[in-house]
JSON list of C-alpha atoms in Angstrom, two decimals:
[
{"chain": "A", "resi": 154, "resn": "MET", "atom": "CA", "xyz": [13.40, -8.10, 34.47]},
{"chain": "A", "resi": 155, "resn": "SER", "atom": "CA", "xyz": [11.86, -10.61, 32.04]},
{"chain": "A", "resi": 156, "resn": "ILE", "atom": "CA", "xyz": [9.81, -7.84, 30.39]},
{"chain": "A", "resi": 157, "resn": "ARG", "atom": "CA", "xyz": [12.97, -5.82, 29.78]},
{"chain": "A", "resi": 158, "resn": "PHE", "atom": "CA", "xyz": [14.76, -8.90, 28.43]},
{"chain": "A", "resi": 159, "resn": "THR", "atom": "CA", "xyz": [11.81, -9.70, 26.16]},
{"chain": "A", "resi": 160, "resn": "ALA", "atom": "CA", "xyz": [11.65, -6.11, 24.87]},
{"chain": "A", "resi": 161, "resn": "LYS", "atom": "CA", "xyz": [15.39, -6.12, 24.08]},
{"chain": "A", "resi": 162, "resn": "ALA", "atom": "CA", "xyz": [15.10, -9.49, 22.37]},
{"chain": "A", "resi": 163, "resn": "ARG", "atom": "CA", "xyz": [12.17, -8.26, 20.25]},
{"chain": "A", "resi": 164, "resn": "ARG", "atom": "CA", "xyz": [14.11, -5.16, 19.24]},
{"chain": "A", "resi": 165, "resn": "ARG", "atom": "CA", "xyz": [17.04, -7.32, 18.17]},
{"chain": "A", "resi": 166, "resn": "VAL", "atom": "CA", "xyz": [14.75, -9.57, 16.14]},
{"chain": "A", "resi": 167, "resn": "VAL", "atom": "CA", "xyz": [13.14, -6.56, 14.42]},
{"chain": "A", "resi": 168, "resn": "ALA", "atom": "CA", "xyz": [16.56, -5.00, 13.76]},
{"chain": "A", "resi": 169, "resn": "SER", "atom": "CA", "xyz": [17.83, -8.29, 12.32]},
{"chain": "A", "resi": 170, "resn": "ALA", "atom": "CA", "xyz": [14.77, -8.65, 10.12]},
{"chain": "A", "resi": 171, "resn": "VAL", "atom": "CA", "xyz": [15.12, -5.08, 8.83]},
{"chain": "A", "resi": 172, "resn": "ALA", "atom": "CA", "xyz": [18.84, -5.58, 8.18]},
{"chain": "A", "resi": 173, "resn": "ALA", "atom": "CA", "xyz": [18.13, -8.83, 6.32]},
{"chain": "A", "resi": 174, "resn": "GLY", "atom": "CA", "xyz": [15.45, -7.07, 4.27]},
{"chain": "A", "resi": 175, "resn": "LEU", "atom": "CA", "xyz": [17.86, -4.28, 3.36]},
{"chain": "A", "resi": 176, "resn": "VAL", "atom": "CA", "xyz": [20.51, -6.82, 2.33]},
{"chain": "A", "resi": 177, "resn": "VAL", "atom": "CA", "xyz": [18.01, -8.67, 0.14]},
{"chain": "A", "resi": 178, "resn": "GLY", "atom": "CA", "xyz": [16.77, -5.38, -1.31]},
{"chain": "A", "resi": 179, "resn": "VAL", "atom": "CA", "xyz": [20.31, -4.21, -2.10]},
{"chain": "A", "resi": 180, "resn": "ALA", "atom": "CA", "xyz": [21.19, -7.58, -3.64]},
{"chain": "A", "resi": 181, "resn": "GLY", "atom": "CA", "xyz": [18.11, -7.30, -5.88]},
{"chain": "A", "resi": 182, "resn": "CYS", "atom": "CA", "xyz": [19.15, -3.86, -7.10]},
{"chain": "A", "resi": 183, "resn": "GLY", "atom": "CA", "xyz": [22.17, -5.08, -9.04]},
{"chain": "A", "resi": 184, "resn": "GLY", "atom": "CA", "xyz": [20.27, -6.15, -12.16]},
{"chain": "A", "resi": 185, "resn": "GLY", "atom": "CA", "xyz": [21.81, -5.91, -15.61]},
{"chain": "A", "resi": 186, "resn": "ASP", "atom": "CA", "xyz": [19.12, -3.80, -17.32]},
{"chain": "A", "resi": 187, "resn": "GLY", "atom": "CA", "xyz": [20.85, -0.63, -18.41]},
{"chain": "A", "resi": 188, "resn": "ASP", "atom": "CA", "xyz": [24.27, 0.95, -17.99]},
{"chain": "A", "resi": 189, "resn": "ASP", "atom": "CA", "xyz": [26.99, -1.40, -16.88]},
{"chain": "A", "resi": 190, "resn": "LYS", "atom": "CA", "xyz": [28.34, 1.52, -14.89]},
{"chain": "A", "resi": 191, "resn": "LYS", "atom": "CA", "xyz": [25.36, 1.74, -12.46]},
{"chain": "A", "resi": 192, "resn": "PRO", "atom": "CA", "xyz": [25.62, -1.58, -10.59]},
{"chain": "A", "resi": 193, "resn": "ASP", "atom": "CA", "xyz": [29.37, -1.18, -10.03]},
{"chain": "A", "resi": 194, "resn": "SER", "atom": "CA", "xyz": [29.08, 2.28, -8.48]},
{"chain": "A", "resi": 195, "resn": "ARG", "atom": "CA", "xyz": [26.12, 1.28, -6.34]},
{"chain": "A", "resi": 196, "resn": "ALA", "atom": "CA", "xyz": [27.77, -1.87, -5.05]},
{"chain": "A", "resi": 197, "resn": "SER", "atom": "CA", "xyz": [30.84, 0.03, -3.87]},
{"chain": "A", "resi": 198, "resn": "VAL", "atom": "CA", "xyz": [28.76, 2.73, -2.20]},
{"chain": "A", "resi": 199, "resn": "THR", "atom": "CA", "xyz": [26.54, 0.19, -0.48]},
{"chain": "A", "resi": 200, "resn": "ARG", "atom": "CA", "xyz": [29.38, -1.90, 0.89]},
{"chain": "A", "resi": 201, "resn": "THR", "atom": "CA", "xyz": [31.52, 0.97, 2.13]},
{"chain": "A", "resi": 202, "resn": "SER", "atom": "CA", "xyz": [28.89, 3.18, 3.72]},
{"chain": "A", "resi": 203, "resn": "GLY", "atom": "CA", "xyz": [26.25, 0.78, 5.02]},
{"chain": "A", "resi": 204, "resn": "PRO", "atom": "CA", "xyz": [22.59, 0.86, 4.03]},
{"chain": "A", "resi": 205, "resn": "ASP", "atom": "CA", "xyz": [22.81, 3.80, 1.63]},
{"chain": "A", "resi": 206, "resn": "PRO", "atom": "CA", "xyz": [21.70, 2.27, -1.66]},
{"chain": "A", "resi": 207, "resn": "SER", "atom": "CA", "xyz": [21.13, 4.54, -4.65]},
{"chain": "A", "resi": 208, "resn": "THR", "atom": "CA", "xyz": [18.52, 2.71, -6.68]},
{"chain": "A", "resi": 209, "resn": "GLN", "atom": "CA", "xyz": [17.22, 5.48, -8.91]},
{"chain": "A", "resi": 210, "resn": "GLU", "atom": "CA", "xyz": [18.27, 5.68, -12.54]},
{"chain": "A", "resi": 211, "resn": "GLY", "atom": "CA", "xyz": [21.36, 7.79, -13.13]},
{"chain": "A", "resi": 212, "resn": "GLN", "atom": "CA", "xyz": [21.78, 8.84, -9.52]},
{"chain": "A", "resi": 213, "resn": "SER", "atom": "CA", "xyz": [24.66, 6.82, -8.11]},
{"chain": "A", "resi": 214, "resn": "ASP", "atom": "CA", "xyz": [26.26, 9.83, -6.37]},
{"chain": "A", "resi": 215, "resn": "GLN", "atom": "CA", "xyz": [23.36, 12.27, -6.10]},
{"chain": "A", "resi": 216, "resn": "PRO", "atom": "CA", "xyz": [20.60, 11.80, -3.51]},
{"chain": "A", "resi": 217, "resn": "LEU", "atom": "CA", "xyz": [17.02, 11.42, -4.71]},
{"chain": "A", "resi": 218, "resn": "ALA", "atom": "CA", "xyz": [15.97, 14.29, -2.50]},
{"chain": "A", "resi": 219, "resn": "GLU", "atom": "CA", "xyz": [17.19, 16.50, 0.33]},
{"chain": "A", "resi": 220, "resn": "LEU", "atom": "CA", "xyz": [15.12, 17.71, 3.27]},
{"chain": "A", "resi": 221, "resn": "LYS", "atom": "CA", "xyz": [16.75, 20.59, 5.13]},
{"chain": "A", "resi": 222, "resn": "GLY", "atom": "CA", "xyz": [16.21, 21.59, 8.73]},
{"chain": "A", "resi": 223, "resn": "THR", "atom": "CA", "xyz": [17.65, 24.15, 11.10]},
{"chain": "A", "resi": 224, "resn": "GLY", "atom": "CA", "xyz": [21.14, 24.11, 12.57]},
{"chain": "A", "resi": 225, "resn": "GLY", "atom": "CA", "xyz": [22.62, 22.20, 9.63]},
{"chain": "A", "resi": 226, "resn": "LEU", "atom": "CA", "xyz": [20.33, 19.15, 9.88]},
{"chain": "A", "resi": 227, "resn": "LEU", "atom": "CA", "xyz": [20.00, 17.47, 6.49]},
{"chain": "A", "resi": 228, "resn": "LEU", "atom": "CA", "xyz": [18.20, 14.30, 5.41]},
{"chain": "A", "resi": 229, "resn": "GLN", "atom": "CA", "xyz": [19.43, 12.94, 2.07]},
{"chain": "A", "resi": 230, "resn": "ILE", "atom": "CA", "xyz": [17.15, 10.30, 0.55]},
{"chain": "A", "resi": 231, "resn": "SER", "atom": "CA", "xyz": [19.03, 7.64, -1.40]},
{"chain": "A", "resi": 232, "resn": "SER", "atom": "CA", "xyz": [16.15, 5.28, -2.31]},
{"chain": "A", "resi": 233, "resn": "ALA", "atom": "CA", "xyz": [12.40, 4.75, -2.10]},
{"chain": "A", "resi": 234, "resn": "GLN", "atom": "CA", "xyz": [11.75, 1.13, -2.99]},
{"chain": "A", "resi": 235, "resn": "ARG", "atom": "CA", "xyz": [8.30, -0.44, -3.40]},
{"chain": "A", "resi": 236, "resn": "ASP", "atom": "CA", "xyz": [8.33, -3.99, -2.02]},
{"chain": "A", "resi": 237, "resn": "SER", "atom": "CA", "xyz": [6.06, -6.88, -3.00]},
{"chain": "A", "resi": 238, "resn": "GLY", "atom": "CA", "xyz": [4.80, -7.06, 0.60]},
{"chain": "A", "resi": 239, "resn": "GLY", "atom": "CA", "xyz": [2.74, -3.89, 0.13]},
{"chain": "A", "resi": 240, "resn": "PHE", "atom": "CA", "xyz": [5.06, -1.28, 1.60]},
{"chain": "A", "resi": 241, "resn": "VAL", "atom": "CA", "xyz": [7.62, 1.33, 0.57]},
{"chain": "A", "resi": 242, "resn": "THR", "atom": "CA", "xyz": [11.02, 1.51, 2.27]},
{"chain": "A", "resi": 243, "resn": "VAL", "atom": "CA", "xyz": [12.75, 4.89, 2.20]},
{"chain": "A", "resi": 244, "resn": "ASN", "atom": "CA", "xyz": [16.51, 4.89, 2.93]},
{"chain": "A", "resi": 245, "resn": "GLY", "atom": "CA", "xyz": [18.81, 7.82, 3.45]},
{"chain": "A", "resi": 246, "resn": "MET", "atom": "CA", "xyz": [21.42, 9.59, 5.54]},
{"chain": "A", "resi": 247, "resn": "LEU", "atom": "CA", "xyz": [20.68, 12.00, 8.36]},
{"chain": "A", "resi": 248, "resn": "LYS", "atom": "CA", "xyz": [23.56, 14.48, 8.47]},
{"chain": "A", "resi": 249, "resn": "ASN", "atom": "CA", "xyz": [24.77, 17.32, 10.62]},
{"chain": "A", "resi": 250, "resn": "ASP", "atom": "CA", "xyz": [26.28, 19.74, 8.09]},
{"chain": "A", "resi": 251, "resn": "GLY", "atom": "CA", "xyz": [27.16, 22.17, 10.87]},
{"chain": "A", "resi": 252, "resn": "ALA", "atom": "CA", "xyz": [30.32, 22.34, 12.97]},
{"chain": "A", "resi": 253, "resn": "LYS", "atom": "CA", "xyz": [28.59, 22.13, 16.36]},
{"chain": "A", "resi": 254, "resn": "ASP", "atom": "CA", "xyz": [26.87, 19.14, 17.95]},
{"chain": "A", "resi": 255, "resn": "LEU", "atom": "CA", "xyz": [23.20, 19.02, 17.01]},
{"chain": "A", "resi": 256, "resn": "LEU", "atom": "CA", "xyz": [20.38, 17.63, 19.14]},
{"chain": "A", "resi": 257, "resn": "ILE", "atom": "CA", "xyz": [17.91, 15.80, 16.89]},
{"chain": "A", "resi": 258, "resn": "PRO", "atom": "CA", "xyz": [14.53, 17.58, 17.22]},
{"chain": "A", "resi": 259, "resn": "ALA", "atom": "CA", "xyz": [11.96, 15.59, 19.20]},
{"chain": "A", "resi": 260, "resn": "ALA", "atom": "CA", "xyz": [9.35, 16.76, 16.69]},
{"chain": "A", "resi": 261, "resn": "LEU", "atom": "CA", "xyz": [10.74, 14.27, 14.13]},
{"chain": "A", "resi": 262, "resn": "SER", "atom": "CA", "xyz": [9.02, 11.56, 16.18]},
{"chain": "A", "resi": 263, "resn": "GLY", "atom": "CA", "xyz": [5.66, 13.17, 15.52]},
{"chain": "A", "resi": 264, "resn": "ASN", "atom": "CA", "xyz": [3.02, 13.78, 18.16]},
{"chain": "A", "resi": 265, "resn": "GLU", "atom": "CA", "xyz": [1.21, 10.45, 18.36]},
{"chain": "A", "resi": 266, "resn": "THR", "atom": "CA", "xyz": [1.44, 9.07, 21.89]},
{"chain": "A", "resi": 267, "resn": "GLU", "atom": "CA", "xyz": [1.90, 5.49, 20.73]},
{"chain": "A", "resi": 268, "resn": "ILE", "atom": "CA", "xyz": [4.99, 6.42, 18.71]},
{"chain": "A", "resi": 269, "resn": "THR", "atom": "CA", "xyz": [6.54, 8.96, 21.07]},
{"chain": "A", "resi": 270, "resn": "LYS", "atom": "CA", "xyz": [6.42, 6.56, 24.03]},
{"chain": "A", "resi": 271, "resn": "ASN", "atom": "CA", "xyz": [8.93, 4.40, 22.12]},
{"chain": "A", "resi": 272, "resn": "GLY", "atom": "CA", "xyz": [11.61, 7.10, 22.13]},
{"chain": "A", "resi": 273, "resn": "PRO", "atom": "CA", "xyz": [13.08, 9.45, 19.53]},
{"chain": "A", "resi": 274, "resn": "SER", "atom": "CA", "xyz": [12.59, 8.30, 15.93]},
{"chain": "A", "resi": 275, "resn": "LEU", "atom": "CA", "xyz": [11.51, 9.42, 12.47]},
{"chain": "A", "resi": 276, "resn": "GLY", "atom": "CA", "xyz": [7.95, 8.32, 13.33]},
{"chain": "A", "resi": 277, "resn": "GLY", "atom": "CA", "xyz": [6.50, 11.68, 12.30]},
{"chain": "A", "resi": 278, "resn": "ALA", "atom": "CA", "xyz": [7.34, 11.07, 8.63]},
{"chain": "A", "resi": 279, "resn": "THR", "atom": "CA", "xyz": [4.57, 10.87, 6.05]},
{"chain": "A", "resi": 280, "resn": "LEU", "atom": "CA", "xyz": [4.32, 10.20, 2.33]},
{"chain": "A", "resi": 281, "resn": "VAL", "atom": "CA", "xyz": [1.74, 12.32, 0.53]},
{"chain": "A", "resi": 282, "resn": "ASP", "atom": "CA", "xyz": [0.17, 11.15, -2.72]},
{"chain": "A", "resi": 283, "resn": "PRO", "atom": "CA", "xyz": [-0.88, 14.41, -4.43]},
{"chain": "A", "resi": 284, "resn": "LYS", "atom": "CA", "xyz": [-2.90, 12.66, -7.17]},
{"chain": "A", "resi": 285, "resn": "GLY", "atom": "CA", "xyz": [-4.89, 10.38, -4.88]},
{"chain": "A", "resi": 286, "resn": "LYS", "atom": "CA", "xyz": [-4.95, 13.03, -2.14]},
{"chain": "A", "resi": 287, "resn": "LYS", "atom": "CA", "xyz": [-3.86, 10.52, 0.52]},
{"chain": "A", "resi": 288, "resn": "ARG", "atom": "CA", "xyz": [-1.32, 10.65, 3.32]},
{"chain": "A", "resi": 289, "resn": "TYR", "atom": "CA", "xyz": [0.61, 7.52, 4.36]},
{"chain": "A", "resi": 290, "resn": "TYR", "atom": "CA", "xyz": [2.05, 7.33, 7.88]},
{"chain": "A", "resi": 291, "resn": "VAL", "atom": "CA", "xyz": [5.05, 5.31, 9.07]},
{"chain": "A", "resi": 292, "resn": "LEU", "atom": "CA", "xyz": [4.09, 1.67, 9.68]},
{"chain": "A", "resi": 293, "resn": "ARG", "atom": "CA", "xyz": [4.13, 0.23, 13.20]},
{"chain": "A", "resi": 294, "resn": "ASP", "atom": "CA", "xyz": [4.76, -3.23, 14.57]},
{"chain": "A", "resi": 295, "resn": "THR", "atom": "CA", "xyz": [2.31, -5.08, 16.83]},
{"chain": "A", "resi": 296, "resn": "GLU", "atom": "CA", "xyz": [3.81, -3.35, 19.89]},
{"chain": "A", "resi": 297, "resn": "GLY", "atom": "CA", "xyz": [3.18, 0.11, 18.42]},
{"chain": "A", "resi": 298, "resn": "ARG", "atom": "CA", "xyz": [6.85, 0.81, 17.64]},
{"chain": "A", "resi": 299, "resn": "PRO", "atom": "CA", "xyz": [7.43, 2.73, 14.40]},
{"chain": "A", "resi": 300, "resn": "LEU", "atom": "CA", "xyz": [9.15, 0.87, 11.56]},
{"chain": "A", "resi": 301, "resn": "THR", "atom": "CA", "xyz": [11.83, 3.49, 11.22]},
{"chain": "A", "resi": 302, "resn": "THR", "atom": "CA", "xyz": [15.20, 4.35, 12.67]},
{"chain": "A", "resi": 303, "resn": "THR", "atom": "CA", "xyz": [14.88, 4.91, 16.42]},
{"chain": "A", "resi": 304, "resn": "GLY", "atom": "CA", "xyz": [17.15, 6.04, 19.24]},
{"chain": "A", "resi": 305, "resn": "LEU", "atom": "CA", "xyz": [18.09, 9.34, 17.60]},
{"chain": "A", "resi": 306, "resn": "ASN", "atom": "CA", "xyz": [19.82, 11.72, 20.00]},
{"chain": "A", "resi": 307, "resn": "THR", "atom": "CA", "xyz": [22.73, 13.93, 19.01]},
{"chain": "A", "resi": 308, "resn": "LEU", "atom": "CA", "xyz": [24.81, 14.21, 15.86]},
{"chain": "A", "resi": 309, "resn": "LYS", "atom": "CA", "xyz": [28.32, 15.62, 16.19]},
{"chain": "A", "resi": 310, "resn": "GLY", "atom": "CA", "xyz": [29.46, 18.22, 13.67]},
{"chain": "A", "resi": 311, "resn": "GLY", "atom": "CA", "xyz": [29.88, 16.55, 10.27]},
{"chain": "A", "resi": 312, "resn": "GLN", "atom": "CA", "xyz": [28.47, 13.21, 11.48]},
{"chain": "A", "resi": 313, "resn": "SER", "atom": "CA", "xyz": [26.10, 11.11, 9.31]},
{"chain": "A", "resi": 314, "resn": "LEU", "atom": "CA", "xyz": [23.69, 8.37, 10.33]},
{"chain": "A", "resi": 315, "resn": "PRO", "atom": "CA", "xyz": [21.99, 5.88, 7.97]},
{"chain": "A", "resi": 316, "resn": "VAL", "atom": "CA", "xyz": [18.20, 5.92, 8.44]},
{"chain": "A", "resi": 317, "resn": "PHE", "atom": "CA", "xyz": [15.14, 4.16, 7.06]},
{"chain": "A", "resi": 318, "resn": "MET", "atom": "CA", "xyz": [11.35, 4.52, 7.16]},
{"chain": "A", "resi": 319, "resn": "GLN", "atom": "CA", "xyz": [8.63, 2.11, 6.01]},
{"chain": "A", "resi": 320, "resn": "PHE", "atom": "CA", "xyz": [5.21, 3.16, 4.77]},
{"chain": "A", "resi": 321, "resn": "PRO", "atom": "CA", "xyz": [2.17, 1.45, 3.29]},
{"chain": "A", "resi": 322, "resn": "SER", "atom": "CA", "xyz": [2.56, 1.38, -0.48]},
{"chain": "A", "resi": 323, "resn": "PRO", "atom": "CA", "xyz": [0.54, 3.82, -2.57]},
{"chain": "A", "resi": 324, "resn": "PRO", "atom": "CA", "xyz": [-1.18, 2.31, -5.65]},
{"chain": "A", "resi": 325, "resn": "ALA", "atom": "CA", "xyz": [1.23, 0.94, -8.28]},
{"chain": "A", "resi": 326, "resn": "ASP", "atom": "CA", "xyz": [0.53, 3.79, -10.73]},
{"chain": "A", "resi": 327, "resn": "ILE", "atom": "CA", "xyz": [1.75, 6.37, -8.19]},
{"chain": "A", "resi": 328, "resn": "THR", "atom": "CA", "xyz": [5.49, 6.86, -8.72]},
{"chain": "A", "resi": 329, "resn": "GLU", "atom": "CA", "xyz": [6.02, 10.28, -7.13]},
{"chain": "A", "resi": 330, "resn": "VAL", "atom": "CA", "xyz": [5.15, 11.26, -3.59]},
{"chain": "A", "resi": 331, "resn": "SER", "atom": "CA", "xyz": [6.04, 14.06, -1.25]},
{"chain": "A", "resi": 332, "resn": "LEU", "atom": "CA", "xyz": [8.11, 13.04, 1.81]},
{"chain": "A", "resi": 333, "resn": "GLN", "atom": "CA", "xyz": [7.36, 15.20, 4.84]},
{"chain": "A", "resi": 334, "resn": "LEU", "atom": "CA", "xyz": [8.93, 15.31, 8.31]},
{"chain": "A", "resi": 335, "resn": "PRO", "atom": "CA", "xyz": [8.20, 17.84, 11.05]},
{"chain": "A", "resi": 336, "resn": "THR", "atom": "CA", "xyz": [10.79, 20.68, 11.20]},
{"chain": "A", "resi": 337, "resn": "LEU", "atom": "CA", "xyz": [12.29, 19.71, 7.80]},
{"chain": "A", "resi": 338, "resn": "SER", "atom": "CA", "xyz": [11.44, 20.96, 4.33]},
{"chain": "A", "resi": 339, "resn": "SER", "atom": "CA", "xyz": [9.40, 18.56, 2.22]},
{"chain": "A", "resi": 340, "resn": "ALA", "atom": "CA", "xyz": [10.67, 16.97, -0.99]},
{"chain": "A", "resi": 341, "resn": "THR", "atom": "CA", "xyz": [9.31, 15.01, -3.94]},
{"chain": "A", "resi": 342, "resn": "VAL", "atom": "CA", "xyz": [10.60, 11.44, -4.08]},
{"chain": "A", "resi": 343, "resn": "LYS", "atom": "CA", "xyz": [10.33, 8.93, -6.95]},
{"chain": "A", "resi": 344, "resn": "ILE", "atom": "CA", "xyz": [9.34, 5.41, -5.94]},
{"chain": "A", "resi": 345, "resn": "SER", "atom": "CA", "xyz": [11.07, 2.57, -7.74]},
{"chain": "A", "resi": 346, "resn": "GLY", "atom": "CA", "xyz": [10.00, -1.06, -7.96]}
]
């Protein structure tokens, strides 16, 4: 019983830390360098729909990228932010564009035993640096849990779910990477920050 309690407590601490990081990241995105229109539209989107910040220039309503899957599964990327801690956080919305309930494919978790034993997640995601010819996998905590949205099961028709993934940061001169997830199309994403 104490192991279960400890595991739940750790998950809550990690979730709180990630939420705090997203809040700090969103607060830092409201700078005054550029159009006065951008911060206003981003602030209203962020507050009304949760962690769905649009931090790329000129893209307050449009996603950075879309990765399409079967059955109406769609992942819309809203931001890819390089943090000073040496990692990149990718935020977006996982959507069911179909009318029927959709079971999230288990393949999105990847095939690494250490990640899959922690339940359904986006742990199979990778960032690919085409210039440096390197692949970056989702980061993990000290317990082997992926630093990404977990507990994915079923999306009802038309339902959306905010998601995130954290990766090691490519070198500072790399601003475009390819985001890849099993069973979804890949897409080029611009890294900001």
